[in-house]
Coordinates of C-alpha atoms and ligand atoms in Angstrom, one line a residue:
M311 CA 8.0 2.7 220.6
R312 CA 6.7 0.0 222.9
P313 CA 5.3 1.1 226.3
V314 CA 6.7 -0.7 229.3
T315 CA 4.6 -0.9 232.4
A316 CA 6.3 -3.3 234.8
R317 CA 8.4 -1.7 237.5
D318 CA 10.8 -3.8 239.4
P319 CA 9.6 -4.6 243.0
A320 CA 13.0 -3.4 244.3
V321 CA 12.2 0.1 243.0
D322 CA 8.8 0.1 244.8
A323 CA 10.4 -1.1 248.0
A324 CA 13.0 1.7 247.8
L325 CA 10.3 4.3 247.3
A326 CA 8.5 2.8 250.3
D327 CA 11.7 3.2 252.3
L328 CA 11.4 7.0 251.7
G329 CA 7.7 7.1 252.4
C330 CA 6.8 7.5 248.8
A331 CA 4.8 4.4 248.0
G332 CA 2.0 5.4 245.6
A333 CA 3.2 9.0 245.4
D334 CA 3.4 10.9 242.1
E335 CA 6.6 12.7 243.0
L336 CA 9.7 11.5 244.9
S337 CA 10.3 13.3 248.2
I338 CA 13.2 13.0 250.6
G339 CA 12.3 13.5 254.2
G340 CA 9.0 15.0 253.0
V341 CA 10.6 17.6 250.7
P342 CA 9.8 17.1 247.0
A343 CA 12.8 16.3 244.8
S344 CA 11.9 19.1 242.4
E345 CA 12.1 21.6 245.3
L346 CA 15.5 20.3 246.4
A347 CA 16.8 20.5 242.8
R348 CA 15.5 24.1 242.5
T349 CA 17.1 25.2 245.7
F350 CA 20.4 23.3 245.6
G351 CA 20.9 22.5 241.9
T352 CA 22.0 19.1 240.5
P353 CA 23.8 16.8 240.6
L354 CA 22.8 16.4 244.3
Y355 CA 22.9 13.8 247.1
A356 CA 20.0 14.2 249.4
Y357 CA 19.5 12.2 252.6
A358 CA 16.4 11.8 254.9
A359 CA 17.4 11.9 258.6
S360 CA 14.1 10.2 259.5
A361 CA 14.9 7.2 257.2
I362 CA 18.4 6.9 258.9
A363 CA 16.8 7.0 262.3
E364 CA 14.1 4.5 261.4
R365 CA 16.8 2.1 260.0
F366 CA 18.9 2.4 263.1
R367 CA 16.0 1.8 265.4
S368 CA 14.8 -1.2 263.3
V369 CA 18.2 -2.8 263.9
Q370 CA 17.9 -2.1 267.7
R371 CA 14.4 -3.5 267.7
A372 CA 15.5 -6.7 265.9
F373 CA 18.7 -7.4 267.9
G374 CA 17.8 -5.9 271.3
A375 CA 18.9 -2.5 272.6
D376 CA 21.9 -4.0 274.5
I377 CA 23.6 -5.0 271.2
A378 CA 26.1 -2.3 270.3
V379 CA 25.6 -1.0 266.7
L380 CA 28.7 0.5 265.2
W381 CA 28.5 2.9 262.3
S382 CA 31.0 2.0 259.6
I383 CA 32.0 5.4 258.4
K384 CA 33.4 4.1 255.2
A385 CA 29.9 3.7 253.8
N386 CA 29.4 7.5 253.9
P387 CA 32.0 9.8 255.4
G388 CA 29.5 12.7 255.9
L389 CA 30.0 14.7 259.0
A390 CA 26.3 15.5 259.4
I391 CA 25.5 11.8 259.0
G392 CA 28.1 10.8 261.6
R393 CA 26.6 13.4 264.0
L394 CA 23.1 12.1 263.5
L395 CA 24.1 8.5 264.1
R396 CA 26.1 9.4 267.1
Q397 CA 23.0 11.2 268.5
L398 CA 20.9 8.2 267.8
G399 CA 23.3 6.1 270.0
A400 CA 25.5 4.3 267.4
G401 CA 29.1 3.5 268.2
A402 CA 31.6 3.8 265.3
E403 CA 34.4 1.9 263.6
V404 CA 37.0 3.6 261.5
A405 CA 39.4 2.3 258.9
S406 CA 41.9 5.2 258.4
A407 CA 43.3 8.2 260.3
G408 CA 41.0 10.4 258.2
E409 CA 38.0 8.5 259.3
L410 CA 39.2 8.8 262.9
M411 CA 39.3 12.5 262.6
L412 CA 35.8 12.5 261.0
A413 CA 34.5 10.3 263.9
E414 CA 36.0 12.7 266.5
A415 CA 34.5 15.7 264.6
S416 CA 31.1 13.9 264.7
G417 CA 31.3 13.7 268.4
W418 CA 32.7 10.3 269.3
L419 CA 35.4 10.2 271.9
P420 CA 38.5 8.4 270.6
V421 CA 38.2 5.9 273.4
E422 CA 34.8 4.8 272.1
L423 CA 36.2 4.0 268.6
R424 CA 37.5 0.8 267.0
F425 CA 40.1 1.0 264.2
A426 CA 40.1 -1.9 261.7
G427 CA 41.9 -2.4 258.4
P428 CA 44.7 -4.6 257.1
G429 CA 47.1 -1.9 256.1
K430 CA 47.4 0.5 259.0
T431 CA 50.7 2.3 258.6
V432 CA 53.0 2.9 261.5
A433 CA 52.2 6.6 261.2
E434 CA 48.5 5.8 261.4
L435 CA 49.0 3.5 264.4
Q436 CA 51.0 6.2 266.1
F437 CA 48.4 8.9 265.3
A438 CA 45.5 6.7 266.6
L439 CA 47.5 5.8 269.8
G440 CA 48.2 9.4 270.4
R441 CA 44.5 10.3 270.0
G442 CA 43.8 7.6 272.6
I443 CA 41.7 5.3 270.4
G444 CA 39.8 2.6 272.4
T445 CA 40.4 -0.6 270.5
F446 CA 42.6 -1.6 267.5
H447 CA 41.2 -4.5 265.5
V448 CA 44.5 -6.1 264.6
E449 CA 44.8 -8.0 261.3
S450 CA 48.3 -9.6 261.5
A451 CA 51.0 -10.7 263.9
D452 CA 53.2 -8.0 262.5
E453 CA 50.6 -5.3 263.4
V454 CA 50.5 -6.6 267.0
Q455 CA 54.3 -6.2 267.2
A456 CA 54.2 -2.7 265.7
L457 CA 51.6 -1.7 268.2
A458 CA 53.4 -3.2 271.2
R459 CA 56.6 -1.4 270.2
L460 CA 54.8 1.9 269.8
C461 CA 53.1 1.4 273.2
R462 CA 56.5 0.9 274.8
E463 CA 58.0 3.9 273.1
Q464 CA 55.0 6.1 274.0
D465 CA 54.6 4.6 277.5
R466 CA 51.0 3.8 276.7
R467 CA 48.5 1.0 276.9
T468 CA 45.8 0.2 274.4
G469 CA 42.8 -2.1 273.8
I470 CA 43.1 -4.7 271.1
A471 CA 40.8 -7.2 269.5
V472 CA 41.9 -9.8 266.9
R473 CA 40.1 -9.9 263.6
V474 CA 39.7 -13.6 262.7
N475 CA 39.8 -14.9 259.2
L476 CA 37.4 -17.9 259.3
P477 CA 38.0 -20.8 256.9
Q478 CA 34.7 -19.9 255.1
S479 CA 33.6 -16.4 254.1
L480 CA 30.1 -15.3 254.8
A481 CA 27.8 -17.5 252.7
G482 CA 25.9 -15.5 250.0
A483 CA 28.1 -12.4 250.4
R484 CA 28.5 -10.6 247.1
Q485 CA 31.9 -9.3 248.2
R486 CA 33.9 -11.8 250.1
M487 CA 36.4 -10.5 252.6
G488 CA 37.8 -13.7 254.1
G489 CA 37.7 -17.4 253.9
G490 CA 40.8 -19.2 252.7
S491 CA 43.8 -17.1 252.0
S492 CA 43.1 -13.5 252.7
R493 CA 44.5 -10.0 253.3
F494 CA 41.8 -9.5 256.0
G495 CA 42.2 -10.8 259.5
V496 CA 44.4 -13.5 261.0
D497 CA 43.8 -17.1 259.9
R498 CA 41.8 -19.0 262.5
D499 CA 44.6 -21.5 263.1
Q500 CA 47.1 -18.8 263.8
V501 CA 44.9 -16.9 266.3
P502 CA 45.7 -19.0 269.5
E503 CA 49.4 -18.2 269.1
L504 CA 48.7 -14.6 268.5
L505 CA 46.4 -14.4 271.6
R506 CA 49.2 -15.9 273.7
A507 CA 51.6 -13.2 272.4
I508 CA 49.1 -10.5 273.2
A509 CA 48.5 -11.9 276.7
A510 CA 52.2 -11.7 277.3
E511 CA 52.4 -8.1 276.4
P512 CA 51.2 -6.0 279.4
R513 CA 50.6 -2.9 277.4
L514 CA 48.1 -4.6 275.1
L515 CA 44.7 -5.1 276.7
L516 CA 42.9 -7.9 275.0
R517 CA 39.3 -7.0 274.6
G518 CA 37.9 -9.6 272.3
L519 CA 37.4 -10.9 268.8
H520 CA 36.2 -9.4 265.5
V521 CA 35.0 -11.1 262.3
Y522 CA 34.1 -9.4 259.1
S523 CA 34.2 -11.8 256.2
G524 CA 31.9 -10.4 253.5
T525 CA 29.3 -7.8 252.6
Q526 CA 26.1 -7.5 250.6
T527 CA 24.7 -10.8 251.9
F528 CA 20.9 -11.3 251.7
D529 CA 21.1 -14.6 253.5
A530 CA 20.1 -13.9 257.2
A531 CA 20.2 -17.6 258.1
A532 CA 23.8 -17.9 256.9
W533 CA 24.7 -14.8 258.9
V534 CA 23.3 -16.3 262.1
E535 CA 25.1 -19.5 261.4
Q536 CA 28.3 -17.6 261.2
A537 CA 27.6 -15.8 264.4
Q538 CA 27.1 -19.1 266.1
A539 CA 30.4 -20.4 264.8
I540 CA 32.2 -17.2 266.1
R541 CA 30.6 -17.8 269.5
A542 CA 31.7 -21.4 269.6
L543 CA 35.3 -20.3 268.7
A544 CA 35.3 -17.6 271.3
E545 CA 34.2 -20.1 274.0
K546 CA 36.8 -22.7 272.9
W547 CA 39.7 -20.3 273.0
E548 CA 38.6 -19.0 276.4
R549 CA 38.6 -22.5 277.7
D550 CA 41.8 -23.6 276.0
L551 CA 43.8 -20.4 276.7
G552 CA 42.3 -19.3 280.0
L553 CA 41.3 -15.9 278.5
T554 CA 38.2 -13.8 278.6
F555 CA 36.8 -12.0 275.7
A556 CA 34.7 -9.1 277.1
E557 CA 33.4 -8.3 273.6
V558 CA 32.8 -10.0 270.3
D559 CA 32.2 -8.0 267.1
L560 CA 30.1 -10.2 264.8
G561 CA 30.6 -7.9 261.7
G562 CA 27.6 -7.3 259.5
G563 CA 27.4 -7.1 255.8
F564 CA 23.6 -6.9 255.6
G565 CA 22.5 -6.5 252.0
V566 CA 20.6 -3.6 250.5
A567 CA 19.1 -3.6 247.0
V568 CA 21.2 -1.6 244.6
Y569 CA 20.0 -3.2 241.4
Q570 CA 16.7 -4.3 240.0
G571 CA 15.9 -7.8 241.0
D572 CA 17.9 -7.6 244.3
P573 CA 16.1 -9.1 247.3
V574 CA 15.5 -7.8 250.8
F575 CA 17.7 -8.8 253.8
D576 CA 15.5 -10.5 256.5
L577 CA 16.5 -8.4 259.5
E578 CA 13.9 -10.0 261.8
R579 CA 15.4 -13.5 261.0
A580 CA 18.9 -12.3 261.9
G581 CA 17.7 -10.6 265.0
R582 CA 15.7 -13.6 266.2
G583 CA 18.7 -15.9 265.6
L584 CA 21.0 -13.7 267.5
R585 CA 18.6 -13.3 270.5
E586 CA 18.2 -17.1 270.6
M587 CA 22.0 -17.5 270.5
R588 CA 22.5 -15.0 273.3
A589 CA 19.9 -16.7 275.5
S590 CA 22.5 -19.3 276.5
G591 CA 26.2 -19.2 277.1
R592 CA 28.3 -16.6 279.0
S593 CA 27.3 -13.0 278.8
R594 CA 29.5 -10.5 277.1
R595 CA 29.2 -7.4 274.9
W596 CA 28.1 -8.2 271.4
L597 CA 28.7 -5.8 268.5
V598 CA 27.5 -5.5 265.0
E599 CA 29.0 -3.0 262.5
L600 CA 26.9 -1.7 259.7
G601 CA 27.4 0.8 256.9
R602 CA 25.2 0.3 253.9
Y603 CA 22.2 -1.1 255.9
L604 CA 21.9 2.1 258.0
I605 CA 22.3 4.7 255.3
A606 CA 21.7 3.3 251.7
P607 CA 17.9 3.6 251.7
A608 CA 18.0 7.1 253.2
G609 CA 20.0 8.6 250.3
V610 CA 19.1 9.6 246.8
Y611 CA 21.3 10.9 243.9
L612 CA 19.5 13.4 241.8
A613 CA 20.6 14.4 238.3
S614 CA 19.1 16.4 235.5
V615 CA 18.6 15.5 231.9
V616 CA 21.1 17.7 229.9
R617 CA 20.1 16.3 226.5
T618 CA 18.0 13.7 224.8
K619 CA 18.5 12.2 221.4
M620 CA 17.6 9.3 219.1
S621 CA 20.3 6.9 218.1
G622 CA 19.8 3.6 216.3
G623 CA 16.1 3.9 216.8
E624 CA 16.5 4.2 220.6
V625 CA 16.0 7.2 222.9
H626 CA 19.0 8.3 224.9
A627 CA 19.0 10.7 227.9
V628 CA 22.3 12.2 229.0
L629 CA 22.4 13.4 232.6
D630 CA 24.6 16.0 234.4
G631 CA 25.6 13.3 236.8
G632 CA 26.9 9.8 236.5
L633 CA 29.7 7.3 237.3
H634 CA 32.0 10.0 238.8
H635 CA 29.6 10.6 241.7
C636 CA 27.5 7.4 241.8
A637 CA 29.6 4.6 240.5
L638 CA 27.8 1.7 242.2
A639 CA 24.6 2.4 240.4
T640 CA 26.4 2.2 237.0
G641 CA 27.6 -1.3 238.0
M642 CA 31.2 -0.5 238.9
G643 CA 32.6 -3.5 240.7
A644 CA 29.6 -5.8 239.8
V645 CA 30.3 -8.9 237.8
L646 CA 27.1 -8.6 235.8
R647 CA 25.8 -5.1 235.0
R648 CA 22.1 -4.8 236.0
P649 CA 19.9 -1.7 236.0
P650 CA 19.9 0.4 239.2
L651 CA 16.9 1.6 241.0
L652 CA 16.3 4.6 238.8
V653 CA 13.1 6.7 238.6
K654 CA 11.9 9.9 237.0
A655 CA 11.7 11.9 240.2
T656 CA 8.7 14.1 239.3
S657 CA 6.6 11.5 237.7
L658 CA 6.6 8.1 239.5
R659 CA 3.4 6.8 238.1
E660 CA 3.4 7.9 234.4
P661 CA 3.5 5.0 231.9
A662 CA 7.0 4.0 230.9
R663 CA 8.9 3.7 227.6
P664 CA 12.4 2.3 227.1
C665 CA 15.2 4.9 227.5
T666 CA 19.0 4.5 227.7
V667 CA 20.3 6.7 230.5
G668 CA 24.0 7.7 230.9
G669 CA 26.2 10.4 232.3
P670 CA 28.5 13.0 230.8
L671 CA 31.8 11.0 231.0
C672 CA 33.7 9.9 228.0
T673 CA 33.5 6.2 228.8
P674 CA 30.9 3.6 228.0
L675 CA 31.0 2.6 231.7
D676 CA 29.1 5.9 232.5
Q677 CA 25.7 4.4 231.8
F678 CA 23.0 3.7 234.4
G679 CA 21.1 1.3 232.1
E680 CA 20.1 0.5 228.6
Q681 CA 16.4 0.7 227.6
L682 CA 15.2 1.2 231.1
P683 CA 11.4 1.5 231.6
L684 CA 11.0 5.2 232.5
P685 CA 8.4 7.8 231.7
P686 CA 9.5 9.9 228.7
L687 CA 12.4 12.2 229.6
A688 CA 13.1 15.7 228.3
Q689 CA 15.8 18.3 228.9
G690 CA 15.6 19.5 232.5
D691 CA 13.8 16.5 233.9
L692 CA 14.9 15.1 237.1
V693 CA 16.2 11.5 237.5
A694 CA 16.8 9.9 240.8
V695 CA 19.0 6.9 241.8
L696 CA 17.3 5.3 244.9
H697 CA 19.2 3.5 247.7
A698 CA 22.2 5.6 246.9
G699 CA 23.1 6.7 250.4
A700 CA 26.0 4.2 250.8
Y701 CA 29.3 4.0 248.9
G702 CA 28.2 7.0 246.8
L703 CA 30.6 9.9 246.3
S704 CA 33.4 8.4 248.3
Y705 CA 33.4 5.2 246.3
S706 CA 33.3 6.9 242.9
P707 CA 36.2 8.0 240.6
H708 CA 35.3 11.7 241.0
G709 CA 38.7 12.8 239.6
F710 CA 37.8 11.4 236.2
L711 CA 37.0 14.2 233.7
S712 CA 37.3 16.9 236.5
H713 CA 33.6 17.7 237.0
P714 CA 33.0 19.4 240.4
L715 CA 31.7 17.5 243.3
P716 CA 28.0 17.5 243.8
A717 CA 26.3 19.2 246.8
E718 CA 24.9 17.1 249.6
V719 CA 21.8 17.9 251.6
L720 CA 20.4 16.4 254.8
V721 CA 16.6 16.8 255.3
Q722 CA 15.7 16.9 259.0
D723 CA 12.2 17.6 260.4
G724 CA 11.2 18.7 256.9
V725 CA 14.0 21.2 256.6
P726 CA 16.8 20.6 254.0
R727 CA 20.3 21.7 255.0
L728 CA 23.3 22.0 252.8
V729 CA 25.9 19.7 254.5
R730 CA 28.5 19.7 251.7
K731 CA 28.8 22.6 249.3
R732 CA 28.9 22.0 245.6
G733 CA 32.4 22.0 244.0
E734 CA 33.6 24.5 241.4
Y735 CA 35.2 24.2 238.0
G736 CA 38.5 25.5 239.4
D737 CA 38.7 22.8 242.1
V738 CA 40.6 20.7 239.6
L739 CA 43.6 23.0 240.1
A740 CA 43.6 22.8 243.9
G741 CA 47.0 21.6 245.3
Q742 CA 48.6 21.4 241.9
E743 CA 51.7 23.2 240.7
G744 CA 52.6 23.6 237.0
Ligands
PLP40 C1 35.7 -4.3 258.4 C2 34.4 -3.7 257.8 N1 33.4 -3.4 258.6 C3 32.3 -2.9 258.1 C4 32.1 -2.7 256.7 C5 30.8 -2.1 256.3 O1 30.1 -2.9 255.4 P1 28.6 -2.6 254.9 O2 28.7 -1.2 254.5 O3 28.4 -3.5 253.8 O4 27.7 -2.7 256.1 C6 33.1 -3.1 255.9 C7 33.0 -2.9 254.4 O5 33.8 -3.2 253.6 C8 34.3 -3.6 256.4 O6 35.4 -3.9 255.6

């Protein structure tokens, strides 16, 4: 079998994010992966609090401490992670009533929160109003009417910002969420009329604008260009309509490598561009909202080799974890399947040989990669998916094949703490009746 030595630079960069450049064994927050697996079992998600803090502070350093950084809970609805980001000084945006409850349990006051999403039901609007949420990011004229009616019925007032669908989505974004005809936001040309309608409704307090038109962009210059376009629009509408936008949420969508060959988002470039933009023009509160960028590099998915075998002259390793917990790494949602950032956790520098690595599910989709360059794997060996902290468990089809949920661990000051207990075989029966 041919030895393979080249390791993708994105894997090395991800190891460096965890402070493991040049190390023999992967560690998370300073605790060896093998120790975490021994203590908590596999499959396991492990997060390094120090890496989350470092990432948050790097955004603050790049953009200036007066930019509000919102944590997008959808990227990882972990209570301990929410608490940590709240303590670090992040704001938060939610996209469902469940996320609102999670945000409150993490310590945010409802008044500090923003609620986005194109399909908020009347029940959710009512619930969020009742909790006293700070600002609704409205995405249609119909939603504005529903909100105004509920405010009248409940004799309440609420903050509101309009999510604008720009004619172009964020250049370079791998997932586009706007531009042209879209479920997200209000088309730019319809916004002035909607702003007039909001201004005429005394119970709706117009706070500003919101744009979020794509995610997983690696083009910082394009992101700055979009921010400039949003500012120009805000200023034009303020002039034309005699309004004031106290705040503008510029979205985010900063890319993080998930697959081999992925580049690095130039945070310094984005920060410099934004600071230059803010040096002129009227002062207002600027916000960015980030999920993946804050959490992905801090998280690792650990799985053990259950079995190895030869088939068609190739080595296969079957893990106890896979698509059902860590779908992104198997290429779910990607147009082209590429290998994820996978390593043998206990042996980072051993020479590699090709090995096909998959999970236990009965679908060909449950495969991390074919003929990946990895050190030889045997039963019980530990495999780690790097940059797995965002859109992990919550984004995965964990109902498929009824395996239990993995445990989750947060390592803080060198001490690992179980923050989600492992599921059990019988969980599959929960809530069901025969
Ligand atoms: C409105 C909104 N804000 C924030 C995010 C978070 O994006 P990311 O995790 O890529 O930073 C998303 C992701 O879909 C979103 O739809």
